[in-house]
Amino acid sequence: MTWFFFSGLQGFPCGPAVKTPSFQCRVVDLIPESSPKVRLVRGPHRCEGRVEVERNGEWGTVCDDGWNMKDVEVVCRELDCGAAIGTPTGNLYKPLADEKQKIFIQEVNCSGTEDQLINCDQLEDVYDCSHSEDAGAICEKPPPKVRLVSGPHRCEGRVEVKRNREWGTVCDDGWNMKDVEVVCRELDCGVAKGMPTGNLYKPLANEKQKIFIKKVNCSGTEDQLINCDQLEDGLVYVFSLLPHSLLLDKQSPNKDSELGAPFCGKEIVRLVGGPGRCKGRLEVKHQEQWGTVCKAGWNLSAAKVVCRQLGCGKATLTKKCCNKDTQGEGLIWLSSVSCSGQEENLHYCLSGLEGNNNCTHDEDTWVECEDPFELRLVNGDTSCSGRLEVLHKGIWGSVCDDGWGTKEEQVVCRQLGCRRPIFVPAKLRRKFAPGDGRIWLDDVHCKGQEQSLEQCQHRSWGYHDCNHKEDVVVFCSGKPCRLNPWGLAWREAKKQVPDI
């Protein structure tokens, strides 16, 4: 959208050839990207589907008369997709267009070099076409519009996003693990691991590089960062009361506050040779090769970092060396590792230079962590509702509801990958059959921001003053319910809790 301003601070519909004796028009681009007037619908992604064009706020289809690869090339270019691949019939994409939807174009004739479909020769007087002849298009799926740069691999680094074929950075205002989860998902990396400052990755962004996004707010479930709520680094316009003038002041965030860069779950640390993934000989990956870690300088703080990085429980054994059967071979990458215990990743701990040490494999480090903290909701209709159980020492047990509230439920729903908690009356919660066996946790207290229930305060494992009538039941919004977990209570629940 383009607005025209004059110095009296009122909009005025003037252009290059329109002036008044007292005012001079100035053109200001408020939105750098205009929305495409074409889209592909009902396909597996935004770059494949039935072709629709926009006219006066209404979307209509395009007849396939004369439709060919040159026309598809233009559509792909306008949508910022990849190369044109095919011209399938629009009927391939279900459901078909509604019979009431208009057909805006009878025939298109593009040279293939146009930037927009609207620039091609068109016959808009539709006289002989029905929705059975709707045009379709297949373009290559576009590369992600986010990337991580200057890190050790493509799944770690400073965050950059693409706008109009240009890459810019993201400010770290409000940046959190939910935003990192979306970046990792979009880049097809693993689980989100951390969000250190972007300044960690050298060289820093050039001062001339733009900062495109001032603040991001993701729910954590989006497939692309562009789908999250965003405050883009816009222009603040200051209008002067002096004649013939318009002042623009661009306020940019400080480069020092560039976005904390995500760690995604590309494997760079592992424990091997043990009874499970949380016990074994420590190995790290450097220059695409795995090597061991010398125990010189190794302590509990370093073991805590490894256990956290692997998503395991707390560190339980740190000083043990490998025996003859579990020793490594080949490279010994690290020695004299020094951690505070707070690092998200072993990469941030101090150590000797990679491969520069006098260690032998008799000194390979062995680490043991508790099994990962796991929880689940059982006897509900979906994995996002039911009686809460946690796993400890290989045994599932329930959680007592003493002190339990909304903040605790928020943590459970987040850890399970569900959405927000749903309020359900106590009468309906009691319809769930109580558990049996162990009651593992009692007096759980969370702040609501924790990523795992394990990070909340609670009594020691197995210590409680409860019975199974006090078992915690949690409902999160997630997959739609299909069955009736309460029998006769279900209709009543739907009336009282419409979100279920």
Coordinates of C-alpha atoms in Angstrom, one line a residue:
M1 CA 0.0 0.0 0.0
T2 CA 1.3 3.5 -0.8
W3 CA 0.1 6.6 1.0
F4 CA 0.6 10.2 -0.2
F5 CA 1.1 12.9 2.4
F6 CA 1.4 16.6 2.4
S7 CA 2.8 18.8 5.2
G8 CA -0.6 19.6 6.7
L9 CA -0.7 15.9 8.0
Q10 CA -3.7 14.9 5.9
G11 CA -3.9 12.2 3.2
F12 CA -4.2 13.6 -0.3
P13 CA -4.6 11.5 -3.5
C14 CA -1.9 13.1 -5.5
G15 CA 0.8 11.6 -7.7
P16 CA 3.9 12.8 -9.6
A17 CA 1.9 15.2 -11.8
V18 CA -0.4 16.6 -9.1
K19 CA 0.7 19.6 -7.0
T20 CA -0.9 22.5 -5.3
P21 CA 0.4 26.0 -4.7
S22 CA 0.9 25.3 -1.0
F23 CA 1.8 21.7 -0.7
Q24 CA 4.3 19.2 -2.2
C25 CA 3.4 15.5 -2.2
R26 CA 5.8 12.9 -0.9
V27 CA 5.3 9.2 -1.5
V28 CA 6.0 6.9 1.4
D29 CA 6.1 3.1 1.1
L30 CA 4.5 1.8 4.4
I31 CA 4.3 -1.8 3.4
P32 CA 7.3 -3.1 1.4
E33 CA 5.6 -6.3 0.3
S34 CA 2.2 -6.3 -1.6
S35 CA 0.1 -9.4 -1.3
P36 CA 0.0 -11.6 -4.4
K37 CA -3.1 -11.5 -6.5
V38 CA -2.9 -15.2 -7.2
R39 CA -2.9 -18.2 -4.9
L40 CA -2.9 -22.0 -5.1
V41 CA -5.5 -23.8 -3.0
R42 CA -6.3 -27.3 -1.8
G43 CA -2.8 -28.6 -2.5
P44 CA -0.3 -30.2 -0.1
H45 CA 1.6 -26.9 0.3
R46 CA 1.2 -23.3 -0.8
C47 CA 3.1 -23.9 -4.0
E48 CA 0.7 -26.5 -5.5
G49 CA -3.0 -26.5 -6.0
R50 CA -5.9 -25.0 -8.0
V51 CA -5.2 -21.5 -9.3
E52 CA -7.3 -18.7 -8.0
V53 CA -7.0 -14.9 -8.7
E54 CA -8.2 -12.0 -6.6
R55 CA -10.5 -9.2 -8.0
N56 CA -11.9 -6.5 -5.8
G57 CA -11.5 -8.6 -2.6
E58 CA -13.1 -11.7 -4.1
W59 CA -11.3 -14.9 -5.2
G60 CA -12.2 -16.7 -8.4
T61 CA -10.8 -19.5 -10.6
V62 CA -9.0 -19.5 -13.9
C63 CA -10.2 -21.6 -16.9
D64 CA -7.5 -24.0 -18.3
D65 CA -8.0 -22.9 -21.9
G66 CA -4.5 -22.4 -23.3
W67 CA -3.0 -22.9 -19.8
N68 CA 0.6 -24.0 -20.2
M69 CA 4.0 -24.1 -18.4
K70 CA 4.8 -20.5 -19.2
D71 CA 1.7 -19.4 -17.3
V72 CA 2.7 -21.7 -14.4
E73 CA 6.2 -20.1 -14.4
V74 CA 4.7 -16.7 -13.8
V75 CA 2.5 -18.0 -11.0
C76 CA 5.5 -19.7 -9.3
R77 CA 7.5 -16.5 -9.6
E78 CA 4.7 -14.3 -8.2
L79 CA 4.3 -16.7 -5.2
D80 CA 8.0 -16.8 -4.6
C81 CA 8.0 -20.6 -5.1
G82 CA 10.5 -22.7 -6.9
A83 CA 10.6 -23.7 -10.5
A84 CA 7.4 -24.6 -12.4
I85 CA 6.9 -28.4 -12.5
G86 CA 3.4 -29.1 -14.0
T87 CA 0.0 -28.0 -15.1
P88 CA -2.5 -30.5 -13.6
T89 CA -6.2 -30.0 -13.8
G90 CA -7.6 -28.0 -10.9
N91 CA -10.1 -30.9 -10.3
L92 CA -7.2 -32.9 -8.8
Y93 CA -7.5 -30.8 -5.6
K94 CA -10.5 -31.6 -3.4
P95 CA -12.9 -30.3 -2.5
L96 CA -13.7 -28.8 -5.8
A97 CA -14.5 -25.1 -6.2
D98 CA -18.1 -24.2 -5.2
E99 CA -20.4 -23.8 -8.1
K100 CA -21.2 -20.3 -6.8
Q101 CA -17.6 -19.2 -7.0
K102 CA -16.9 -17.1 -10.1
I103 CA -14.5 -17.9 -12.9
F104 CA -12.6 -14.7 -13.5
I105 CA -10.4 -15.6 -16.5
Q106 CA -11.3 -17.5 -19.6
E107 CA -7.7 -17.7 -21.1
V108 CA -4.2 -16.5 -20.1
N109 CA -1.3 -16.0 -22.4
C110 CA 2.0 -15.4 -20.7
S111 CA 5.5 -15.1 -22.3
G112 CA 6.9 -16.7 -19.1
T113 CA 9.0 -13.6 -18.1
E114 CA 6.3 -11.6 -16.3
D115 CA 6.5 -11.1 -12.6
Q116 CA 2.8 -11.3 -12.0
L117 CA -0.1 -13.1 -13.7
I118 CA -2.0 -9.9 -14.0
N119 CA 0.7 -8.6 -16.4
C120 CA 0.0 -11.4 -18.9
D121 CA -2.5 -11.1 -21.8
Q122 CA -5.9 -12.2 -20.5
L123 CA -9.3 -12.9 -21.8
E124 CA -11.6 -12.0 -18.9
D125 CA -14.9 -12.3 -20.6
V126 CA -15.8 -15.9 -19.6
Y127 CA -18.2 -17.3 -22.1
D128 CA -17.4 -21.1 -22.3
C129 CA -16.0 -22.6 -19.1
S130 CA -17.0 -24.4 -16.0
H131 CA -15.3 -25.5 -12.8
S132 CA -14.5 -28.8 -14.3
E133 CA -11.9 -26.9 -16.4
D134 CA -10.2 -25.0 -13.6
A135 CA -6.5 -24.6 -14.0
G136 CA -3.9 -26.0 -11.6
A137 CA -0.2 -25.5 -11.0
I138 CA 2.7 -27.3 -9.4
C139 CA 5.8 -25.4 -8.3
E140 CA 8.7 -26.6 -6.4
K141 CA 8.2 -26.2 -2.7
P142 CA 10.2 -23.0 -1.7
P143 CA 13.2 -23.2 0.5
P144 CA 12.6 -22.0 4.1
K145 CA 12.5 -18.2 4.7
V146 CA 14.5 -18.6 7.9
R147 CA 18.1 -19.8 8.3
L148 CA 20.7 -20.1 11.1
V149 CA 24.1 -18.7 10.2
S150 CA 27.7 -18.8 11.6
G151 CA 27.0 -21.8 13.8
P152 CA 28.8 -25.2 13.7
H153 CA 26.0 -26.8 11.6
R154 CA 22.8 -25.7 9.8
C155 CA 20.7 -26.3 12.9
E156 CA 22.5 -23.8 15.1
G157 CA 23.4 -20.2 14.6
R158 CA 22.2 -16.6 14.5
V159 CA 18.6 -16.3 13.2
E160 CA 18.0 -14.6 9.8
V161 CA 14.7 -14.3 7.9
K162 CA 14.2 -13.5 4.2
R163 CA 12.1 -10.6 2.9
N164 CA 12.0 -9.6 -0.8
R165 CA 15.1 -11.7 -1.6
E166 CA 17.1 -10.0 1.2
W167 CA 18.2 -11.6 4.5
G168 CA 17.8 -9.7 7.8
T169 CA 18.1 -10.5 11.5
V170 CA 15.5 -10.8 14.3
C171 CA 15.6 -8.9 17.6
D172 CA 15.5 -11.0 20.7
D173 CA 12.6 -9.0 22.4
G174 CA 10.4 -11.7 23.9
W175 CA 12.2 -14.5 22.1
N176 CA 11.6 -17.9 23.9
M177 CA 11.7 -21.6 23.4
K178 CA 8.3 -21.7 21.6
D179 CA 9.8 -19.5 18.9
V180 CA 12.8 -21.8 18.7
E181 CA 10.5 -24.8 18.4
V182 CA 9.0 -23.3 15.3
V183 CA 12.4 -22.4 13.7
C184 CA 13.6 -26.0 14.3
R185 CA 10.4 -27.4 12.8
E186 CA 10.6 -25.2 9.7
L187 CA 14.2 -26.1 9.1
D188 CA 13.5 -29.8 9.6
C189 CA 15.9 -30.1 12.5
G190 CA 15.2 -31.9 15.7
V191 CA 13.8 -30.7 19.0
A192 CA 14.6 -27.2 20.3
K193 CA 17.5 -27.2 22.7
G194 CA 18.3 -23.6 23.6
M195 CA 18.4 -19.9 22.7
P196 CA 21.8 -18.3 23.3
T197 CA 22.5 -14.7 22.2
G198 CA 23.1 -14.3 18.5
N199 CA 26.4 -12.5 19.3
L200 CA 27.9 -15.8 20.2
Y201 CA 28.3 -16.5 16.5
K202 CA 31.1 -14.8 14.8
P203 CA 31.5 -12.8 12.6
L204 CA 28.6 -10.6 13.9
A205 CA 26.0 -9.3 11.5
N206 CA 27.2 -6.4 9.3
E207 CA 26.0 -3.0 10.6
K208 CA 24.4 -2.5 7.2
Q209 CA 22.3 -5.6 7.4
K210 CA 18.7 -4.9 8.2
I211 CA 16.8 -6.1 11.3
F212 CA 13.4 -7.3 9.8
I213 CA 11.5 -8.4 12.9
K214 CA 11.4 -6.5 16.2
K215 CA 9.4 -9.1 18.2
V216 CA 8.0 -12.6 17.6
N217 CA 5.3 -14.4 19.5
C218 CA 4.7 -18.0 18.6
S219 CA 2.4 -20.5 20.2
G220 CA 5.0 -23.2 19.4
T221 CA 2.7 -25.2 17.1
E222 CA 3.2 -23.2 13.9
D223 CA 5.0 -24.8 10.9
Q224 CA 6.7 -21.6 9.9
L225 CA 8.0 -18.5 11.7
I226 CA 6.1 -16.3 9.3
N227 CA 2.9 -17.7 10.7
C228 CA 3.7 -16.4 14.2
D229 CA 2.5 -13.0 15.4
Q230 CA 5.2 -10.5 14.5
L231 CA 6.1 -6.9 15.2
E232 CA 8.1 -6.1 12.1
D233 CA 10.8 -3.4 12.4
G234 CA 8.6 -0.8 10.8
L235 CA 9.2 2.9 10.1
V236 CA 8.0 5.5 12.6
Y237 CA 6.8 8.5 10.7
V238 CA 7.2 11.9 12.2
F239 CA 5.2 14.6 10.3
S240 CA 6.6 18.1 10.3
L241 CA 4.3 21.1 10.4
L242 CA 6.7 23.0 8.2
P243 CA 5.5 23.5 4.6
H244 CA 6.6 21.1 1.9
S245 CA 8.2 18.6 4.3
L246 CA 7.8 15.1 5.6
L247 CA 10.4 13.6 8.0
L248 CA 11.0 9.9 8.4
D249 CA 12.8 8.6 11.5
K250 CA 13.7 4.9 11.3
Q251 CA 14.0 3.5 14.8
S252 CA 16.1 0.2 14.8
P253 CA 16.9 -2.1 17.6
N254 CA 20.5 -2.2 18.8
K255 CA 22.6 -4.8 16.9
D256 CA 23.8 -6.0 20.3
S257 CA 20.3 -7.4 21.0
E258 CA 20.1 -9.6 18.0
L259 CA 18.2 -12.8 18.4
G260 CA 19.4 -15.6 20.6
A261 CA 20.0 -18.4 18.1
P262 CA 18.3 -21.7 18.4
F263 CA 19.8 -25.0 19.0
C264 CA 18.0 -27.7 17.3
G265 CA 18.4 -31.4 18.0
K266 CA 21.1 -32.3 15.5
E267 CA 23.2 -34.9 17.4
I268 CA 26.6 -33.6 18.5
V269 CA 26.8 -35.3 21.9
R270 CA 26.0 -39.0 22.7
L271 CA 26.6 -41.7 25.3
V272 CA 27.5 -45.1 23.8
G273 CA 28.3 -48.5 25.1
G274 CA 25.9 -48.4 28.0
P275 CA 22.5 -50.0 28.8
G276 CA 20.6 -47.0 27.3
R277 CA 21.0 -43.6 25.7
C278 CA 21.4 -42.0 29.1
K279 CA 24.4 -44.0 30.3
G280 CA 27.7 -44.7 28.5
R281 CA 31.0 -43.4 27.1
L282 CA 30.8 -39.8 26.3
E283 CA 31.4 -38.9 22.6
V284 CA 31.2 -35.5 20.8
K285 CA 31.0 -34.8 17.1
H286 CA 33.5 -32.4 15.5
Q287 CA 34.2 -31.9 11.8
E288 CA 31.6 -34.6 11.1
Q289 CA 33.6 -37.2 13.1
W290 CA 32.9 -38.7 16.5
G291 CA 35.5 -38.8 19.2
T292 CA 35.8 -39.3 23.0
V293 CA 36.3 -36.9 25.9
C294 CA 39.2 -37.2 28.3
K295 CA 38.3 -37.4 32.0
A296 CA 41.0 -34.8 33.0
G297 CA 39.1 -31.9 34.6
W298 CA 35.7 -33.6 34.3
N299 CA 33.3 -33.1 37.1
L300 CA 29.6 -33.1 38.2
S301 CA 28.9 -29.7 36.6
A302 CA 30.0 -30.9 33.2
A303 CA 28.0 -34.1 33.6
K304 CA 24.9 -32.0 34.4
V305 CA 25.3 -30.2 31.1
V306 CA 25.5 -33.4 29.1
C307 CA 22.5 -35.0 30.8
R308 CA 20.5 -31.8 30.2
Q309 CA 21.6 -31.6 26.5
L310 CA 20.5 -35.3 25.9
G311 CA 17.1 -34.7 27.5
C312 CA 17.9 -37.2 30.3
G313 CA 17.4 -36.9 34.1
K314 CA 19.9 -35.6 36.6
A315 CA 23.6 -36.8 36.5
T316 CA 24.3 -39.6 38.9
L317 CA 27.8 -40.7 38.1
T318 CA 30.7 -38.6 36.9
K319 CA 34.1 -39.9 37.9
K320 CA 34.0 -43.4 36.4
C321 CA 36.4 -44.3 33.6
C322 CA 35.6 -46.7 30.8
N323 CA 36.8 -50.3 31.2
K324 CA 38.6 -52.3 28.5
D325 CA 35.3 -53.4 27.0
T326 CA 33.8 -49.9 26.8
Q327 CA 36.8 -47.8 25.8
G328 CA 36.6 -45.9 22.6
E329 CA 39.0 -45.9 19.7
G330 CA 40.1 -43.3 17.2
L331 CA 40.0 -39.6 18.0
I332 CA 40.0 -38.0 21.5
W333 CA 38.4 -34.6 20.9
L334 CA 38.2 -32.9 24.2
S335 CA 40.0 -32.6 27.5
S336 CA 40.1 -30.3 30.5
V337 CA 36.4 -29.5 30.1
S338 CA 35.2 -26.8 32.5
C339 CA 31.4 -26.1 32.9
S340 CA 29.5 -24.0 35.4
G341 CA 26.6 -26.5 35.1
Q342 CA 24.2 -23.9 33.8
E343 CA 25.1 -24.2 30.1
E344 CA 22.5 -25.5 27.7
N345 CA 25.1 -27.2 25.6
L346 CA 28.6 -28.7 26.1
H347 CA 29.7 -26.5 23.2
Y348 CA 29.6 -23.5 25.6
C349 CA 31.9 -25.0 28.2
L350 CA 35.6 -24.2 28.2
S351 CA 38.0 -26.9 27.1
G352 CA 41.3 -27.5 25.5
L353 CA 41.7 -27.3 21.8
E354 CA 39.9 -30.1 19.9
G355 CA 42.2 -33.0 19.4
N356 CA 45.1 -31.3 21.2
N357 CA 45.8 -33.4 24.3
N358 CA 48.0 -36.2 25.7
C359 CA 45.1 -38.5 26.8
T360 CA 44.7 -42.2 26.0
H361 CA 41.5 -44.2 25.8
D362 CA 42.1 -45.5 29.3
E363 CA 40.9 -42.0 30.3
D364 CA 37.7 -41.9 28.3
T365 CA 34.9 -40.3 30.3
W366 CA 31.9 -42.4 31.3
V367 CA 28.6 -40.5 32.2
E368 CA 25.5 -41.8 33.8
C369 CA 22.2 -39.9 34.0
E370 CA 18.8 -40.8 35.3
D371 CA 16.3 -41.9 32.7
P372 CA 14.4 -39.0 31.0
F373 CA 11.6 -37.5 33.0
E374 CA 8.5 -38.8 31.2
L375 CA 4.8 -38.1 31.9
R376 CA 1.6 -39.1 30.2
L377 CA -2.2 -38.7 30.5
V378 CA -4.1 -42.0 30.6
N379 CA -7.7 -43.2 30.2
G380 CA -8.7 -40.1 28.3
D381 CA -9.9 -39.8 24.8
T382 CA -6.7 -38.4 23.5
S383 CA -3.1 -38.1 24.6
C384 CA -4.0 -34.5 25.8
S385 CA -6.5 -35.6 28.5
G386 CA -6.6 -38.0 31.3
R387 CA -5.1 -39.0 34.7
L388 CA -1.5 -37.7 35.0
E389 CA 1.2 -40.3 35.5
V390 CA 5.0 -39.8 35.7
L391 CA 7.8 -42.4 35.2
H392 CA 10.4 -42.9 37.9
K393 CA 12.8 -45.8 38.1
G394 CA 11.0 -47.5 35.2
I395 CA 7.6 -47.5 37.1
W396 CA 4.6 -45.3 36.2
G397 CA 2.9 -43.6 39.2
S398 CA 0.3 -40.9 39.8
V399 CA 0.5 -37.4 41.1
C400 CA -1.4 -36.1 44.1
D401 CA -3.5 -33.0 43.7
D402 CA -2.3 -31.2 46.9
G403 CA -1.5 -27.6 45.8
W404 CA -2.2 -28.5 42.1
G405 CA -3.5 -25.6 39.9
T406 CA -3.5 -23.9 36.6
K407 CA 0.2 -23.2 36.4
E408 CA 1.0 -26.8 37.0
E409 CA -1.4 -27.8 34.2
Q410 CA 0.2 -25.3 31.9
V411 CA 3.5 -27.0 32.3
V412 CA 2.0 -30.5 31.7
C413 CA 0.2 -29.4 28.5
R414 CA 3.4 -27.7 27.2
Q415 CA 5.6 -30.7 28.0
L416 CA 3.1 -33.0 26.2
G417 CA 3.0 -30.8 23.1
C418 CA -0.7 -30.0 23.6
R419 CA -2.3 -26.6 23.8
R420 CA -3.6 -24.6 26.7
P421 CA -5.3 -26.3 29.7
I422 CA -9.1 -26.5 29.8
F423 CA -11.1 -26.0 33.0
V424 CA -13.2 -29.0 33.8
P425 CA -15.4 -29.1 36.9
A426 CA -14.2 -31.3 39.8
K427 CA -17.4 -33.4 39.6
L428 CA -16.5 -34.4 36.0
R429 CA -12.9 -35.0 36.9
R430 CA -14.0 -37.5 39.5
K431 CA -15.6 -39.6 36.8
F432 CA -12.1 -40.8 35.9
A433 CA -11.2 -44.1 37.6
P434 CA -8.5 -43.6 40.2
G435 CA -5.1 -45.0 39.6
D436 CA -3.4 -47.8 41.5
G437 CA 0.2 -48.6 42.4
R438 CA 2.7 -45.9 43.3
I439 CA 1.9 -42.2 44.0
W440 CA 5.2 -40.6 43.0
L441 CA 4.7 -36.8 43.5
D442 CA 3.0 -34.6 45.9
D443 CA 2.9 -30.8 46.6
V444 CA 4.0 -29.9 43.1
H445 CA 4.5 -26.1 42.7
C446 CA 5.3 -24.5 39.3
K447 CA 5.7 -21.0 38.1
G448 CA 4.1 -21.8 34.8
Q449 CA 7.1 -21.1 32.6
E450 CA 8.9 -24.4 33.1
Q451 CA 9.5 -26.7 30.1
S452 CA 9.2 -29.8 32.2
L453 CA 7.3 -30.8 35.4
E454 CA 10.6 -32.0 36.7
Q455 CA 11.8 -28.4 37.0
C456 CA 8.9 -27.6 39.4
Q457 CA 9.3 -27.8 43.2
H458 CA 7.9 -31.0 44.7
R459 CA 8.4 -33.4 47.6
S460 CA 10.9 -36.2 47.3
W461 CA 9.9 -39.0 45.0
G462 CA 7.4 -41.4 46.7
Y463 CA 6.8 -39.2 49.7
H464 CA 3.1 -38.1 50.1
D465 CA 0.0 -38.1 52.4
C466 CA -2.5 -38.9 49.6
N467 CA -4.6 -41.7 48.3
H468 CA -5.6 -42.4 44.7
K469 CA -8.9 -40.4 45.1
E470 CA -6.6 -37.4 44.9
D471 CA -4.9 -38.3 41.6
V472 CA -4.4 -35.3 39.3
V473 CA -6.5 -35.3 36.1
V474 CA -5.5 -32.8 33.3
F475 CA -7.3 -31.6 30.2
C476 CA -5.5 -29.8 27.5
S477 CA -6.9 -28.5 24.2
G478 CA -5.5 -30.7 21.5
K479 CA -6.9 -33.4 19.3
P480 CA -10.7 -33.4 19.2
C481 CA -12.3 -35.9 21.4
R482 CA -14.1 -38.8 19.7
L483 CA -15.1 -41.2 22.5
N484 CA -16.8 -40.7 25.8
P485 CA -14.4 -41.2 28.7
W486 CA -17.1 -40.5 31.3
G487 CA -20.0 -42.4 29.9
L488 CA -23.3 -40.6 30.8
A489 CA -21.4 -37.5 31.9
W490 CA -20.2 -36.6 28.4
R491 CA -23.1 -34.5 27.2
E492 CA -23.1 -32.6 30.5
A493 CA -19.3 -32.0 30.0
K494 CA -19.8 -30.6 26.5
K495 CA -22.4 -28.2 27.8
Q496 CA -20.2 -26.9 30.6
V497 CA -16.9 -27.1 28.8
P498 CA -17.5 -26.2 25.1
D499 CA -13.8 -26.2 24.3
I500 CA -13.4 -30.0 24.8

